[in-house]
mmCIF file of C-alpha atoms in Angstrom:
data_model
loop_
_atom_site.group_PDB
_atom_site.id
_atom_site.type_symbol
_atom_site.label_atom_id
_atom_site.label_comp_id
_atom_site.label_asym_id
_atom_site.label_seq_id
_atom_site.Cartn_x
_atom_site.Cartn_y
_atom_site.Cartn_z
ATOM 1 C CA UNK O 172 13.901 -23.541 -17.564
ATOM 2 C CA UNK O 173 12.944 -25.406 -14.294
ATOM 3 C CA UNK O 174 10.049 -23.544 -12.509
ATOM 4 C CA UNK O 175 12.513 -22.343 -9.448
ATOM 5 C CA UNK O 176 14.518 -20.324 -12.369
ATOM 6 C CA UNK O 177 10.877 -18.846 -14.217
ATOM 7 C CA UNK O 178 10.026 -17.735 -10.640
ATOM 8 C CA UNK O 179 13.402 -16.359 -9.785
ATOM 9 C CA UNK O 180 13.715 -14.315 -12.910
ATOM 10 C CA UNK O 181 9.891 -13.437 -13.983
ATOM 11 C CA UNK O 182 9.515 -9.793 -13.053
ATOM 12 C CA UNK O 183 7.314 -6.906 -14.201
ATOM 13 C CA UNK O 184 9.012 -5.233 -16.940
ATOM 14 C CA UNK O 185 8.204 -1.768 -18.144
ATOM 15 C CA UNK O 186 10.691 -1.582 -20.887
ATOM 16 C CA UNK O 187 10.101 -3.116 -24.024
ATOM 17 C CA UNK O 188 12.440 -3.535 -27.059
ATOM 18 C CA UNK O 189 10.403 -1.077 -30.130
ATOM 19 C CA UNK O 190 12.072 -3.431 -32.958
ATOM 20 C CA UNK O 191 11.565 -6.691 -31.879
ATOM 21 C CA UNK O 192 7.357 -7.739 -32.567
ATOM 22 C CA UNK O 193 6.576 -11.278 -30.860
ATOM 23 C CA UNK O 194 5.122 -13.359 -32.822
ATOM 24 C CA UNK O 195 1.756 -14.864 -33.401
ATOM 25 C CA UNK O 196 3.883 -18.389 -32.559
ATOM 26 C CA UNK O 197 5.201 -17.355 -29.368
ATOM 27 C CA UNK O 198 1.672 -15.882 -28.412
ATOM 28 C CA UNK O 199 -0.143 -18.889 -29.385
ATOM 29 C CA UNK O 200 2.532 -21.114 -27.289
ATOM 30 C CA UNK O 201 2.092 -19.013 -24.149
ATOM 31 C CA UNK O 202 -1.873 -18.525 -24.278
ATOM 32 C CA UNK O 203 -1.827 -22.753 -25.307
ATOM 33 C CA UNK O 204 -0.229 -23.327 -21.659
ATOM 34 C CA UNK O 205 -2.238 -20.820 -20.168
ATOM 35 C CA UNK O 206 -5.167 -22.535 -20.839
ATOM 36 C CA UNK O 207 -4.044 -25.588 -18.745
ATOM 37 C CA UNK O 208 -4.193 -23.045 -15.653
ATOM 38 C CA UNK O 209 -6.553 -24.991 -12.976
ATOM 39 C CA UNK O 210 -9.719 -23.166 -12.339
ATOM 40 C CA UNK O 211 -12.697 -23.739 -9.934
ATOM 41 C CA UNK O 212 -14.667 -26.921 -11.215
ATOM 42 C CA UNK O 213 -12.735 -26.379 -13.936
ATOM 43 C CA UNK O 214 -15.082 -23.538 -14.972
ATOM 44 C CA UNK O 215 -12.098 -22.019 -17.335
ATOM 45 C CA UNK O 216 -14.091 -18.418 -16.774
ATOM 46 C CA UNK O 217 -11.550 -17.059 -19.393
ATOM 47 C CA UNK O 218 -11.285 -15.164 -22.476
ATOM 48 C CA UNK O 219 -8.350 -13.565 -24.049
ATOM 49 C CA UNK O 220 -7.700 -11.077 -26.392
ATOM 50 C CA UNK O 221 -4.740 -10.593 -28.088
ATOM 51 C CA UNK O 222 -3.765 -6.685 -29.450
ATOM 52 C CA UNK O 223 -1.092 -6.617 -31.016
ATOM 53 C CA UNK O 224 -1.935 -4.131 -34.093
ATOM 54 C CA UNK O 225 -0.282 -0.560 -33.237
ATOM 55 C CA UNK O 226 -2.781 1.921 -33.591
ATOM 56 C CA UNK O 227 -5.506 -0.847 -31.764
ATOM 57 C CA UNK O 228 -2.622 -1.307 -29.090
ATOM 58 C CA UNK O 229 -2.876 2.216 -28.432
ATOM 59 C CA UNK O 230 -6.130 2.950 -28.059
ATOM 60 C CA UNK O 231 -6.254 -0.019 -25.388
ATOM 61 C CA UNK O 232 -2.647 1.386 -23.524
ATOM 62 C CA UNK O 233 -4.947 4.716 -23.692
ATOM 63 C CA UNK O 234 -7.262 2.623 -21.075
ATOM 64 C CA UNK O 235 -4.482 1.368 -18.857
ATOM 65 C CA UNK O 236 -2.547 4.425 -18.154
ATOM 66 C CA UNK O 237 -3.339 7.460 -16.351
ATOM 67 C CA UNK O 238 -1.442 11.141 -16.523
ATOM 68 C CA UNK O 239 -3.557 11.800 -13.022
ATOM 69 C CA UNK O 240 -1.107 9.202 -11.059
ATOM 70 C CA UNK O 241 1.856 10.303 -12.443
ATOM 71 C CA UNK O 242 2.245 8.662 -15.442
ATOM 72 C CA UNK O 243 1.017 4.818 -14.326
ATOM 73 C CA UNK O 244 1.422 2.393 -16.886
ATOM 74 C CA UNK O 245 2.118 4.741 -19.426
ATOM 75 C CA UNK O 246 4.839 2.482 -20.683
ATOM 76 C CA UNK O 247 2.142 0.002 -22.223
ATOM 77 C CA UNK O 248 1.972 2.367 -25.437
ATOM 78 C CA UNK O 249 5.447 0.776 -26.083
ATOM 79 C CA UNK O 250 4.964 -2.867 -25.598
ATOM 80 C CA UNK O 251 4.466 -5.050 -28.732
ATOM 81 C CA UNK O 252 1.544 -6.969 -27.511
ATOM 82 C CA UNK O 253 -1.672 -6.162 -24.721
ATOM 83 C CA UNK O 254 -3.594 -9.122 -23.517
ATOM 84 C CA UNK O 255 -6.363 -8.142 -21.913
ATOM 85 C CA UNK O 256 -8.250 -10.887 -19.818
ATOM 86 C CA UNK O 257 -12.527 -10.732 -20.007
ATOM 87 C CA UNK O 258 -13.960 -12.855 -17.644
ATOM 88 C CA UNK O 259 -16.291 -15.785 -18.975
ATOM 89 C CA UNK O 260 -19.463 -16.679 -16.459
ATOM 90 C CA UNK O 261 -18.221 -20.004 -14.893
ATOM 91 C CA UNK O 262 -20.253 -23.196 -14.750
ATOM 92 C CA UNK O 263 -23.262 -24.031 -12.564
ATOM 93 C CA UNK O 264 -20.862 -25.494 -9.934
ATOM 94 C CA UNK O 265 -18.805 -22.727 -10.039
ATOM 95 C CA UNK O 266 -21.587 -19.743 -10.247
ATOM 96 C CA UNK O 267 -23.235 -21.942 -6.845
ATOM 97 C CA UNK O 268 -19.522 -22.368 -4.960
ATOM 98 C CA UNK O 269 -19.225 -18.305 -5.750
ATOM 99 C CA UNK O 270 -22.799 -18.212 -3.668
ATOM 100 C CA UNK O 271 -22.686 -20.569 -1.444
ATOM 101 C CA UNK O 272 -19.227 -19.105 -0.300
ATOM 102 C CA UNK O 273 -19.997 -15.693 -0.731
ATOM 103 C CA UNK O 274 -16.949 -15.165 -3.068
ATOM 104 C CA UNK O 275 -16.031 -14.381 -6.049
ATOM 105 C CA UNK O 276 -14.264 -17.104 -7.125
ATOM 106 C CA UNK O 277 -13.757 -16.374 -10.806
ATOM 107 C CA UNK O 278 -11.124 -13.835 -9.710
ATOM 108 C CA UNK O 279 -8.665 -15.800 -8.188
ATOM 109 C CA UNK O 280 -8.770 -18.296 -11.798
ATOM 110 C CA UNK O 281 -8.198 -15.225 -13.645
ATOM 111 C CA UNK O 282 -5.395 -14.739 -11.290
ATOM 112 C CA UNK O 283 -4.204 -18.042 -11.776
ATOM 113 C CA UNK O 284 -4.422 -18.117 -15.531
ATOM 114 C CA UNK O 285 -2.589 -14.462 -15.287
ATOM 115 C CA UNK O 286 0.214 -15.979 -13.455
ATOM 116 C CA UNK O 287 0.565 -19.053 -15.827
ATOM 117 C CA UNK O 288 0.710 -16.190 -18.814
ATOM 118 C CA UNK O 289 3.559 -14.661 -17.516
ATOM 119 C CA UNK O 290 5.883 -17.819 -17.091
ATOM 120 C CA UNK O 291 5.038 -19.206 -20.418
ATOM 121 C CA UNK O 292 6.157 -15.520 -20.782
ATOM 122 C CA UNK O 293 9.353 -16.079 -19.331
ATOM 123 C CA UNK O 294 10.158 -18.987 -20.558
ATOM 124 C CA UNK O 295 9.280 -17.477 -23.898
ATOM 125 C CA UNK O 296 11.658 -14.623 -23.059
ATOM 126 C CA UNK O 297 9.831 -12.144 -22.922
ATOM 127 C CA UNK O 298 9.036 -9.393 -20.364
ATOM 128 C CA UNK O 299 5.541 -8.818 -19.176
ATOM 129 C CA UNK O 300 3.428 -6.784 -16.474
ATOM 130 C CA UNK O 301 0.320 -7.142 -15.171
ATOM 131 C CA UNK O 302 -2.271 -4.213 -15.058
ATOM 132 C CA UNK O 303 -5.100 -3.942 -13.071
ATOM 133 C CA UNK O 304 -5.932 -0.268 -13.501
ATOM 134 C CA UNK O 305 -8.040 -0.373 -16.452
ATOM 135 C CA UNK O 306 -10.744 1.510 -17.692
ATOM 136 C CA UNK O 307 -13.384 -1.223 -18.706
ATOM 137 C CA UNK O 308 -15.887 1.003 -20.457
ATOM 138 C CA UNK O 309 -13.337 1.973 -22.699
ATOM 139 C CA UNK O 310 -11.611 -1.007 -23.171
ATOM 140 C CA UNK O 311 -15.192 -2.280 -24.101
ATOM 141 C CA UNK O 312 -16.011 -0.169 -26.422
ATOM 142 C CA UNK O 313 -12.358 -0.305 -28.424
ATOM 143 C CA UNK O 314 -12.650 -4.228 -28.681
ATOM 144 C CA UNK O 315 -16.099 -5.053 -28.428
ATOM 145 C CA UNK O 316 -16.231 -6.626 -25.505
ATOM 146 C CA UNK O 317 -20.670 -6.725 -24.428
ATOM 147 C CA UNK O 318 -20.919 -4.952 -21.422
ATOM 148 C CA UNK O 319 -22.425 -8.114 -19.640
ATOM 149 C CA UNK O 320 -18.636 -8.456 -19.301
ATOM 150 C CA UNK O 321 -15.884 -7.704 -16.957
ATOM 151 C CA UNK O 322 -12.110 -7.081 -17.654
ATOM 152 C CA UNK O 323 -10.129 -7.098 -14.444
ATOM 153 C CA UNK O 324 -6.631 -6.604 -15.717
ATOM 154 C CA UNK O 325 -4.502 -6.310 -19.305
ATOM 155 C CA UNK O 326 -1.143 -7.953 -19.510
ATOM 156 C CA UNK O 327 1.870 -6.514 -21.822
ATOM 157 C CA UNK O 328 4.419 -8.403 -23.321
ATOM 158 C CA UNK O 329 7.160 -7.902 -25.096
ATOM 159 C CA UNK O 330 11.263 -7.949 -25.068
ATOM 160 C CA UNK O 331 12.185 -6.477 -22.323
ATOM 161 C CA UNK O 332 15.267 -3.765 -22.270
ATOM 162 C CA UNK O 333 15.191 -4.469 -18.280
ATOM 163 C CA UNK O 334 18.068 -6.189 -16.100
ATOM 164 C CA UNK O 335 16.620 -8.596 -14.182
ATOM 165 C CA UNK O 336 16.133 -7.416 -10.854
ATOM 166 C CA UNK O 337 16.623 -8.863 -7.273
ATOM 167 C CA UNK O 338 13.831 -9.434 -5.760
ATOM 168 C CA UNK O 339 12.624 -8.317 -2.669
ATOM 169 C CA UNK O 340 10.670 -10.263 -0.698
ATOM 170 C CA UNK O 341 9.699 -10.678 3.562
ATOM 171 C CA UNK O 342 11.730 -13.630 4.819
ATOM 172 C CA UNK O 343 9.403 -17.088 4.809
ATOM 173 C CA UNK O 344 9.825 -17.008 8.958
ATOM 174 C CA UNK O 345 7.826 -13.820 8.553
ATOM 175 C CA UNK O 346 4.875 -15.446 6.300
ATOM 176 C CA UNK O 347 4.623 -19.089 7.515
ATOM 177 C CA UNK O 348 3.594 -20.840 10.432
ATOM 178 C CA UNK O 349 2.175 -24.629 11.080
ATOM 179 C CA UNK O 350 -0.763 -25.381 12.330
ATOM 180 C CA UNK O 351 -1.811 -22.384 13.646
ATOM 181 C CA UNK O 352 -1.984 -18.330 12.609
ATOM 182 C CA UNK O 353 1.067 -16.529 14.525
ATOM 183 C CA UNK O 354 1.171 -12.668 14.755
#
């Protein structure tokens, strides 16, 4: 696929195909491009972890979904395959830009390397969704993970049983100007 048509049809699917497992392969190819993602002085503040063993998958879809907000994310019991994303301390460049800036700029790599996941995804295809409501304690203590680290979101993936949709967007006149900010 050209990027235009990975853009145009990546979605967030919630719908995953029970007898179809991905394979290690596919994983491997996705998380290989992922890696290439660009990241602040290439600090690469990264660290994935693939679950993809049932009963392991749902103890970590246990820590993404909640019965409090009416069922969110509940459907990641039923995909094949969780990533879930730990954040690695960046370099010394990085770790001074984050101060010096007062930002933290590790989060928008991980949300770079998040978005690269989910073409390779597509292109893959495969469906996937990112989740950010995740309980890190618990997610920590199923995997492992020290608690010196954070986990800002978990990705699913799987085939998805979903049309793709239409996407609705604002118009660009809405969400561009040049050289200057125009309400």
């Amino acid at each position: 696929m050209i990027l235009k048509e990975l853009v145009e049809t990546r979605q967030s699917d919630r719908k995953y195909d029970p007898n179809r497992p991905v394979s290690r392969e596919v994983i491997e190819r996705i998380l290989d491009l992922a890696r290439l993602a660009p990241s602040g002085t290439n600090s690469q503040p990264w660290y994935f972890v693939v679950v993809d063993q049932p009963s392991l998958r749902d103890q970590v879809a246990s820590a993404v979904s909640s019965t409090v907000l009416g069922g969110m994310n509940k459907f990641a019991y039923a995909a094949p395959v969780l990533i879930v994303l730990v954040e690695e301390p960046g370099n010394f460049e990085g770790k001074a830009g984050s101060f010096l800036l007062n930002k933290h700029l590790p989060a928008y790599d991980l949300g770079i390397v998040s978005s690269y996941i989910t073409l390779a995804a597509t292109e893959e295809g495969l469906g996937s969704c990112i989740m950010g409501w995740v309980n890190e304690n618990k997610i920590r203590k199923i995997l492992g993970v020290p608690k010196s680290k954070h986990i800002p979101m978990v990705i699913s993936l799987g085939y998805s049983l979903q049309e793709t949709r239409n996407k609705k967007r604002k118009p660009l006149e809405e969400i561009r100007s040049y050289n200057s900010y125009k309400e």
